[in-house]
PDB file of C-alpha atoms in Angstrom:
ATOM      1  CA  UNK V   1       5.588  -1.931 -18.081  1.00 72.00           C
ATOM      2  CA  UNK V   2       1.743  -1.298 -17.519  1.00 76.00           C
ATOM      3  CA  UNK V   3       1.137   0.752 -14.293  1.00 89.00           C
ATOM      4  CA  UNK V   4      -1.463   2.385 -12.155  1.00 93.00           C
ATOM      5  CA  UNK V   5      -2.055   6.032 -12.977  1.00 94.00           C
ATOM      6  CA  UNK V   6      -4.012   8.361 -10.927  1.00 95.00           C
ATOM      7  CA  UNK V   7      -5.250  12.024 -11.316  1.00 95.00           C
ATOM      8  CA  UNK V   8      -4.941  14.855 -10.406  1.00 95.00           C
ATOM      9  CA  UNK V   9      -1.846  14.356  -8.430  1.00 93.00           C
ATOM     10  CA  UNK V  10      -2.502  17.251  -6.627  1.00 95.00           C
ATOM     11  CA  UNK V  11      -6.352  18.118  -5.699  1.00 96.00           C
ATOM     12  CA  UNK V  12      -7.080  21.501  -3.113  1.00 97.00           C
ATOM     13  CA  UNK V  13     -10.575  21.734  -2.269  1.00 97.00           C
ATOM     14  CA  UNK V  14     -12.521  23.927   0.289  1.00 97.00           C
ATOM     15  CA  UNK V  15     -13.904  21.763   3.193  1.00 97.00           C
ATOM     16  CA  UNK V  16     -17.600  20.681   2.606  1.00 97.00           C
ATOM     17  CA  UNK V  17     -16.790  20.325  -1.158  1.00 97.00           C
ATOM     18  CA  UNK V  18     -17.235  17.290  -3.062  1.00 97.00           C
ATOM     19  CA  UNK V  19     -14.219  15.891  -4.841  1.00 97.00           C
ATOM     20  CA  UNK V  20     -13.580  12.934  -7.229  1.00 97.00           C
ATOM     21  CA  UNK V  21     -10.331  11.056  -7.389  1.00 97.00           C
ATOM     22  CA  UNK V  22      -9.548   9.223 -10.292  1.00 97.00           C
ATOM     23  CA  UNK V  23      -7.270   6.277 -11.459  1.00 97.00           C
ATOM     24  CA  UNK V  24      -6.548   4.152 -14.211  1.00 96.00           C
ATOM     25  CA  UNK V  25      -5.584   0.714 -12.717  1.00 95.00           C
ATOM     26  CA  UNK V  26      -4.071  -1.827 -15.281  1.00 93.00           C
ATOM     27  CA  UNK V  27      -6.059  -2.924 -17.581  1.00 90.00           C
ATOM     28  CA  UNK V  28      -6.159  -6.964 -17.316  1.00 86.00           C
ATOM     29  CA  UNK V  29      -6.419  -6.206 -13.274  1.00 91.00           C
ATOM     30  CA  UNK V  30     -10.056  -7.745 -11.750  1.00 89.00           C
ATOM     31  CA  UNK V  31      -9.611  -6.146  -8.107  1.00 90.00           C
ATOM     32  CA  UNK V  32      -9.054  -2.608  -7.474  1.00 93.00           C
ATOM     33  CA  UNK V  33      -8.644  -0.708  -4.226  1.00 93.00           C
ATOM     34  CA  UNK V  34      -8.060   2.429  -2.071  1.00 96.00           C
ATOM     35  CA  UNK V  35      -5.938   3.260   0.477  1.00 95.00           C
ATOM     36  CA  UNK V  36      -4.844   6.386   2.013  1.00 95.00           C
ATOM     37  CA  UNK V  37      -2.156   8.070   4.100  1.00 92.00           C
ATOM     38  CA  UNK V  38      -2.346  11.121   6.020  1.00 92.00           C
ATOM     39  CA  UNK V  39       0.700  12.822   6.364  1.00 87.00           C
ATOM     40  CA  UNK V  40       3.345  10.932   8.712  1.00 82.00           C
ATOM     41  CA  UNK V  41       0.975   8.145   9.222  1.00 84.00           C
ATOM     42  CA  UNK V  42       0.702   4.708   7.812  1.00 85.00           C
ATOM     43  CA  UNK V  43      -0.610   3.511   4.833  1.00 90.00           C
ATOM     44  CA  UNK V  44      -5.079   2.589   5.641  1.00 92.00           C
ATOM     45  CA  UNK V  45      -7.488   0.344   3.804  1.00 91.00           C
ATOM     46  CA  UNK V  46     -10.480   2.590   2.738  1.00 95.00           C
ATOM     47  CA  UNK V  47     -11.672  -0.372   0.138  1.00 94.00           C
ATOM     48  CA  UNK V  48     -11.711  -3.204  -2.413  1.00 91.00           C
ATOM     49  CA  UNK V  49     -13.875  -3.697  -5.169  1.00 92.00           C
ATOM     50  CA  UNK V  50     -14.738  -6.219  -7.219  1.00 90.00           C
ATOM     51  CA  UNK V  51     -16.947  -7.465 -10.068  1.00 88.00           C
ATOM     52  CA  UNK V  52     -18.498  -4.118  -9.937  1.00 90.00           C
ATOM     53  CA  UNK V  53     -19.452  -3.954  -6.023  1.00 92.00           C
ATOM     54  CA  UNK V  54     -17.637  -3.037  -2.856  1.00 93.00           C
ATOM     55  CA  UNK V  55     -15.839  -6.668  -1.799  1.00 88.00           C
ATOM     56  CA  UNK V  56     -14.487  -5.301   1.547  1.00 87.00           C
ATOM     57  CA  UNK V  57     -14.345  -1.751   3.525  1.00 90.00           C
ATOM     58  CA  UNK V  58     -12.745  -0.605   6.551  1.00 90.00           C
ATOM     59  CA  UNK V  59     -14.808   1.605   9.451  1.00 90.00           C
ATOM     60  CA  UNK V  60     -12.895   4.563   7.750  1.00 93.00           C
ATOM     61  CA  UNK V  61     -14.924   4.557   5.074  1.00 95.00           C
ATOM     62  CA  UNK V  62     -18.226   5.947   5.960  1.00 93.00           C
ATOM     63  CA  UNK V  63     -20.835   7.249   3.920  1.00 94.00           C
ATOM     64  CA  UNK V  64     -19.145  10.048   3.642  1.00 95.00           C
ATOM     65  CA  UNK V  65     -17.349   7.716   0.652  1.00 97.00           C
ATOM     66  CA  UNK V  66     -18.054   6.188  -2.759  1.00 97.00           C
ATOM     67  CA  UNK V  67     -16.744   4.110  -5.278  1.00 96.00           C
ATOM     68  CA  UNK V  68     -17.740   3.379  -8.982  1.00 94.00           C
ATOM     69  CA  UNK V  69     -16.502   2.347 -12.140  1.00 92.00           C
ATOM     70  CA  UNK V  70     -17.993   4.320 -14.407  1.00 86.00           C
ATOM     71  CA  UNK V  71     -16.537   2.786 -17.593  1.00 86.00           C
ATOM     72  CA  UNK V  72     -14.051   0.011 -18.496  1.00 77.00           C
ATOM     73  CA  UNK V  73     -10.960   2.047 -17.583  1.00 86.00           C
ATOM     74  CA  UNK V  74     -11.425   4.476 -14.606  1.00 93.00           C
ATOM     75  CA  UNK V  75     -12.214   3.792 -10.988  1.00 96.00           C
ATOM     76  CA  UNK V  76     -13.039   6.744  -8.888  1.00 97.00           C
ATOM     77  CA  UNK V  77     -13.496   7.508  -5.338  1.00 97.00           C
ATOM     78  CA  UNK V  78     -15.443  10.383  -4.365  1.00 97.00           C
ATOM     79  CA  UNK V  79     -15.670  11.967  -1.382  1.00 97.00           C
ATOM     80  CA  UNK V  80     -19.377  13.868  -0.833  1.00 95.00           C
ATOM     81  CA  UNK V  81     -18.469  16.560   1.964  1.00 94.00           C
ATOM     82  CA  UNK V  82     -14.804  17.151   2.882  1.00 96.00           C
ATOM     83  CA  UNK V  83     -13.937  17.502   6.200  1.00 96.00           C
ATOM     84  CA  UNK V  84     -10.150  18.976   7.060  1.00 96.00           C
ATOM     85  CA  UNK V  85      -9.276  14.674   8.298  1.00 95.00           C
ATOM     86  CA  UNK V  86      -9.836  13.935   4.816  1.00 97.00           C
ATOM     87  CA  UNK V  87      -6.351  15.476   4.091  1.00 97.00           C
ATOM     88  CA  UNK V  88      -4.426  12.639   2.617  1.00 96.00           C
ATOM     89  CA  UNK V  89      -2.829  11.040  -0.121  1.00 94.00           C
ATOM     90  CA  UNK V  90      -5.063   8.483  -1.605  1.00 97.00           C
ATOM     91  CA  UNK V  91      -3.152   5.820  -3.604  1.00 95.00           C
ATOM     92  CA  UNK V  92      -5.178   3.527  -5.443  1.00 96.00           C
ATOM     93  CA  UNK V  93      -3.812  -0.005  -5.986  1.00 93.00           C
ATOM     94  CA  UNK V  94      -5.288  -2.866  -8.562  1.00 92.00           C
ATOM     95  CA  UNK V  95      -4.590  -6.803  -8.752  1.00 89.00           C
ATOM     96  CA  UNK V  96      -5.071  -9.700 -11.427  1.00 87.00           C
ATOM     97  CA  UNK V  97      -6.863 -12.202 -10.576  1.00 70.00           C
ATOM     98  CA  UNK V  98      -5.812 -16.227  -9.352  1.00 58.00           C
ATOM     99  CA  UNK V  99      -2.659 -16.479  -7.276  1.00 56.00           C
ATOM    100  CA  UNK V 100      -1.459 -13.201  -8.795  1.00 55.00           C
ATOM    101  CA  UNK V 101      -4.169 -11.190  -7.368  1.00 64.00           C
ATOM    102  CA  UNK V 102      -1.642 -11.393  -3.992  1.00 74.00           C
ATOM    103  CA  UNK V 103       0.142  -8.829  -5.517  1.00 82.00           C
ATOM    104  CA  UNK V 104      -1.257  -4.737  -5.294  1.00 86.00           C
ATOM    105  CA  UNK V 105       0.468  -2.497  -8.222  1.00 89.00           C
ATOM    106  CA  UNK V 106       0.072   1.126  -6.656  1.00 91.00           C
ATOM    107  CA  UNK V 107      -0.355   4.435  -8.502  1.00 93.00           C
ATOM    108  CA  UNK V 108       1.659   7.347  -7.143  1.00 91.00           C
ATOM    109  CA  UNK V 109      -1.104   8.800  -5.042  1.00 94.00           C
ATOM    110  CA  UNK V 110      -3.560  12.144  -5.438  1.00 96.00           C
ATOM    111  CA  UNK V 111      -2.836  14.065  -2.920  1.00 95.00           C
ATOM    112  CA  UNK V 112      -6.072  15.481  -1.044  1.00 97.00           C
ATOM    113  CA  UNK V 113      -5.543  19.443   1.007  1.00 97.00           C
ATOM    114  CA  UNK V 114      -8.923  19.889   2.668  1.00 97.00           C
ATOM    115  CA  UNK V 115      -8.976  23.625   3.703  1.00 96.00           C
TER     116      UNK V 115
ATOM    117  CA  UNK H   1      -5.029  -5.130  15.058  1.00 49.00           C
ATOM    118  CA  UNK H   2      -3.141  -7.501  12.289  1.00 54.00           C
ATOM    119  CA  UNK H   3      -1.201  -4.450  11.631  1.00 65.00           C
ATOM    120  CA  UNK H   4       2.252  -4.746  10.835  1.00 70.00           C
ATOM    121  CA  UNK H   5       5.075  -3.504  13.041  1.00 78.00           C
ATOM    122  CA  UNK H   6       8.591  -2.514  11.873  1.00 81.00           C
ATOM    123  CA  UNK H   7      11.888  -2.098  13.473  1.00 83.00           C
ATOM    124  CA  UNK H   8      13.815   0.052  13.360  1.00 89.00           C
ATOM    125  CA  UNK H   9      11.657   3.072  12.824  1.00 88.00           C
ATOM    126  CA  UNK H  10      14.723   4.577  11.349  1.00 92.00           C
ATOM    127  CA  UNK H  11      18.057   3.664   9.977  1.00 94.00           C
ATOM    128  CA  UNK H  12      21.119   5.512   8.766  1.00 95.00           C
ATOM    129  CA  UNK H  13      23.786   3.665   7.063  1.00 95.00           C
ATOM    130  CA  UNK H  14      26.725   4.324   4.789  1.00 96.00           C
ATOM    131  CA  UNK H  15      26.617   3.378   1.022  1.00 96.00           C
ATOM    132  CA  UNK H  16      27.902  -0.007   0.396  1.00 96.00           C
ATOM    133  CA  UNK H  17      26.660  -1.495   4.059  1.00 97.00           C
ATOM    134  CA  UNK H  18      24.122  -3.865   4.442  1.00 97.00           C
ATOM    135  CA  UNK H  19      20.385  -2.607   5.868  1.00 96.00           C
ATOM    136  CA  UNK H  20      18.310  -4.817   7.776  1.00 96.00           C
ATOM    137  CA  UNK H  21      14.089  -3.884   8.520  1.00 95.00           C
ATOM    138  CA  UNK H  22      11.940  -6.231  10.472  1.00 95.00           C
ATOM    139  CA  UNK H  23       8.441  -6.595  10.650  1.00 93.00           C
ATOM    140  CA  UNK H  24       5.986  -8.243  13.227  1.00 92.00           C
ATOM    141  CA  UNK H  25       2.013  -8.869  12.648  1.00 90.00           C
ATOM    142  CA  UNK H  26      -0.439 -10.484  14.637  1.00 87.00           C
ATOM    143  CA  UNK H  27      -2.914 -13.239  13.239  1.00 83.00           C
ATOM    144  CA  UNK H  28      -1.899 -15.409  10.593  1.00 85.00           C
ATOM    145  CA  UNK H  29      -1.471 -14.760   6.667  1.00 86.00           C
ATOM    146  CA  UNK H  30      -1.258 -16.055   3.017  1.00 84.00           C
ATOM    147  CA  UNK H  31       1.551 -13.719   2.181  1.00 87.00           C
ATOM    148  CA  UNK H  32       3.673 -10.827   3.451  1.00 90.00           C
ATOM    149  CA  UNK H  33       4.706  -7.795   0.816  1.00 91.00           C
ATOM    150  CA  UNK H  34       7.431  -5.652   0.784  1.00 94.00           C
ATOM    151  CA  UNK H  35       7.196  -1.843  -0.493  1.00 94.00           C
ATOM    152  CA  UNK H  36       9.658   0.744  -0.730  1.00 95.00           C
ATOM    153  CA  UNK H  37       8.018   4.669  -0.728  1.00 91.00           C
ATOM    154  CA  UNK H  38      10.484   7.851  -1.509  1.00 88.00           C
ATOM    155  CA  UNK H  39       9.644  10.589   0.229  1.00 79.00           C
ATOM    156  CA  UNK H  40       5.712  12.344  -0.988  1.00 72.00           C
ATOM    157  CA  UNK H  41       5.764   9.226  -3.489  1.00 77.00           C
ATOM    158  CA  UNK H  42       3.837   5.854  -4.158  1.00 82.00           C
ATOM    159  CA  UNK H  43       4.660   2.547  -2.953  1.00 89.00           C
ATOM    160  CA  UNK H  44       6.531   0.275  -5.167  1.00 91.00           C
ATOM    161  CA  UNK H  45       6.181  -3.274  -4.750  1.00 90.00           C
ATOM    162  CA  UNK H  46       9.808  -5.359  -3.713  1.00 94.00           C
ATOM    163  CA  UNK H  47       8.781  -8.888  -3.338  1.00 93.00           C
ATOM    164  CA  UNK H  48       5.969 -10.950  -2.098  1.00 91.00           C
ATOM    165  CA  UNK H  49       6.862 -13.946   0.007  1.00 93.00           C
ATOM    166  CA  UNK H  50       4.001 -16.823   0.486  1.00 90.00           C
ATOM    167  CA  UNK H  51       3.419 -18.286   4.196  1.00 90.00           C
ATOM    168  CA  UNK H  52       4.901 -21.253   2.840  1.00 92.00           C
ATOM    169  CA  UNK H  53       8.076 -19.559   2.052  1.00 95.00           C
ATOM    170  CA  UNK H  54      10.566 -18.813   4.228  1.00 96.00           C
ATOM    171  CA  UNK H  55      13.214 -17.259   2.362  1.00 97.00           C
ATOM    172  CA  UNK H  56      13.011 -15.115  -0.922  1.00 96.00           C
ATOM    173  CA  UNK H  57      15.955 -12.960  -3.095  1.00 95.00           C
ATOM    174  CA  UNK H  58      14.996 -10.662  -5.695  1.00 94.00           C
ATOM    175  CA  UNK H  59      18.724  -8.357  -6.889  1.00 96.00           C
ATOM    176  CA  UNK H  60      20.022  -7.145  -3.827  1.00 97.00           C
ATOM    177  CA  UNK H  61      16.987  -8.354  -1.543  1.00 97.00           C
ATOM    178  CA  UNK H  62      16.816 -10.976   0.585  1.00 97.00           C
ATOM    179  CA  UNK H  63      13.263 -11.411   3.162  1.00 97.00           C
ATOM    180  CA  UNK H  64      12.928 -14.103   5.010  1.00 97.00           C
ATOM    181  CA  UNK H  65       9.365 -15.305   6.699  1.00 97.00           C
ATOM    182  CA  UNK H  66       9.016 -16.824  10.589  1.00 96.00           C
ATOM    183  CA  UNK H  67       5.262 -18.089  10.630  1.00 94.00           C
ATOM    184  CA  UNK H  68       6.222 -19.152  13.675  1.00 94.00           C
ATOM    185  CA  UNK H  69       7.667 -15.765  15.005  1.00 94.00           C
ATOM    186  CA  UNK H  70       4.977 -14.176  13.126  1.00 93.00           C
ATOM    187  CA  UNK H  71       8.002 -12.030  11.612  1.00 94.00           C
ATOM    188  CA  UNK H  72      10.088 -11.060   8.672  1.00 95.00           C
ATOM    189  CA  UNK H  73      13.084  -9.090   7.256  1.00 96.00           C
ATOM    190  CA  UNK H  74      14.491  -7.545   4.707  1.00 97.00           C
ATOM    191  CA  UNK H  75      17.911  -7.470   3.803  1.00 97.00           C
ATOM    192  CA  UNK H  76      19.337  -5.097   1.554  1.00 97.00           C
ATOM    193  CA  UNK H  77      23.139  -5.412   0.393  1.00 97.00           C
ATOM    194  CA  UNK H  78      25.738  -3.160  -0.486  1.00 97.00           C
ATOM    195  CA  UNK H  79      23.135  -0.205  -0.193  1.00 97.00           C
ATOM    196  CA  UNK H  80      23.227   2.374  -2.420  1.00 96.00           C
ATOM    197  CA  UNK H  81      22.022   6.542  -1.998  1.00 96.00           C
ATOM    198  CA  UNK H  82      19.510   6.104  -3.898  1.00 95.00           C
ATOM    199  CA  UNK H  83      17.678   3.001  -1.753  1.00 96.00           C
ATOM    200  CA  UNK H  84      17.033   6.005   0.637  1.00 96.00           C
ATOM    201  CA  UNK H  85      13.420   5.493   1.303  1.00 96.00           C
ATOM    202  CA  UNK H  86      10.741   4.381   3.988  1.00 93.00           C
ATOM    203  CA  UNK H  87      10.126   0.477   3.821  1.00 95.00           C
ATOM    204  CA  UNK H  88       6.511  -0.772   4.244  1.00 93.00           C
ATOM    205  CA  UNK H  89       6.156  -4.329   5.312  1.00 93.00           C
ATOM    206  CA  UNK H  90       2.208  -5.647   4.351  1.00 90.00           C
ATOM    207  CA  UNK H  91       0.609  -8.075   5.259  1.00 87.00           C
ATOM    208  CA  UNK H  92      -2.592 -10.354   3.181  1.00 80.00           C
ATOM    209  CA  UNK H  93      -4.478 -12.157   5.834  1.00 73.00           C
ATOM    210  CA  UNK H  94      -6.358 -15.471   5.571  1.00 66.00           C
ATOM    211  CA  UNK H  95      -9.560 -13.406   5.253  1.00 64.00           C
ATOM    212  CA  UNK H  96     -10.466 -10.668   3.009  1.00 62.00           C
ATOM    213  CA  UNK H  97      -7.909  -9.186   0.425  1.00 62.00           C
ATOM    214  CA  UNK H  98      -7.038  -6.228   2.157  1.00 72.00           C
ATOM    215  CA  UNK H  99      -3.649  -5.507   3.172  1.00 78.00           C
ATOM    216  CA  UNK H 100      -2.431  -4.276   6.749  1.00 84.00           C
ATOM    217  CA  UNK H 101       0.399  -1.879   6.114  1.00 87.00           C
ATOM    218  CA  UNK H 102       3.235  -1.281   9.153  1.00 85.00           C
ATOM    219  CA  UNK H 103       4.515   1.634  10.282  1.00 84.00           C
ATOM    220  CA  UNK H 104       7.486   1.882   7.947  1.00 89.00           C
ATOM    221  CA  UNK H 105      11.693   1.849   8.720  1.00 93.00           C
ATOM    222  CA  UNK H 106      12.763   5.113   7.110  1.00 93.00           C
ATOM    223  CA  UNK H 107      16.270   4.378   5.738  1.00 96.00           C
ATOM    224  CA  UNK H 108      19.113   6.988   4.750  1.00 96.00           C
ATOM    225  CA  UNK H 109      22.107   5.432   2.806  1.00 96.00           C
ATOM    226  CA  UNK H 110      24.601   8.215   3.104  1.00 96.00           C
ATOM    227  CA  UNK H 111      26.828   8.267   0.284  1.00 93.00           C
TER     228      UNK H 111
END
């Protein structure tokens, strides 16, 4: 069964670094998305994205964000100065398009250690 | 906030019992999803139900849908260890394609 995949699953960076989060969402899927969830929290909208532009966003993601699809496959968020909030896991999520676009197939998450 | 809500927060049950979650949101909606997350995992879709459903089984899950009551539940039977797990109710309102996540029931089915 096709599914989401992200990388790295794990990702430790230094705060003030730039990091990239990557995921594969499945392949005939038109709208992709972030979310994240800092620890003991609930699951936040960062963003959707479709058709090769940002469709929606939520105040949490600032400019501090960015999303891109660099190539036919990958969708990335990146995250240009890391602050210790930033600590998370970031599941990415995609959907087809029509009626089935209701449903969001998640990845199993990066999770983000801002230090 | 169209955030969902869910009830219990928590839930401990023995194996073979039934486990019921609720969820309440706020503003209206095209569907309502059902995730399940183990613990430091992602979140695996259950079932969708459409606003113009009000009752939905999928294996040994039952959620039902009050428009009305702005509510659902979900109804797992003859629960199992390994449907330990925290339960996200979501919700897809009229506008956008976001979805507005609850707090989660974390459930332990004690064997």
């Amino acid at each position: 069964e096709p599914e989401v995949t992200q990388t790295p699953s794990h990702q430790v960076t230094q705060m003030g670094q730039e990091v990239i989060l990557r995921c594969v969402p499945i392949s005939n899927h038109l709208y992709f998305y972030w979310y994240r969830q800092i620890l003991g929290q609930k699951v936040e909208f960062l963003v959707s994205f479709y058709n090769n532009e940002i469709s929606e966003k939520s105040e949490i993601f600032d400019d501090q964000f960015s999303v891109e699809r660099p190539d036919g496959s990958n969708f990335t968020l990146k995250i240009r100065s890391t602050k210790l909030e930033d600590s998370a896991m970031y599941f990415c999520a995609s959907s087809a398009a029509g009626r089935d676009q209701d449903t969001q197939y998640f990845g199993p998450g990066t999770r983000l250690t801002v230090l | 906030s169209q955030q969902g809500e869910e009830d219990p927060q928590a839930l401990s049950i023995q194996e073979g019992e039934n486990a019921t979650m609720n969820c309440s949101y706020k503003t209206s909606i095209n569907n309502l999803q059902w995730y399940r997350q183990n613990s430091g995992r992602g979140l695996v879709h259950l079932i969708l139900i459409r606003s113009n459903e009000r009752e939905k089984h999928s294996g040994r899950l039952r959620v039902t849908l009050d428009t009305s009551k702005k509510s659902s539940s979900l109804l797992i039977t003859a629960s199992r260890a390994a449907d330990t797990a925290s339960y996200f109710c979501a919700t897809d309102p009229n506008t956008g394609n976001q979805f507005y996540f609850g707090t989660g029931t974390s459930l332990t089915v004690i064997p």
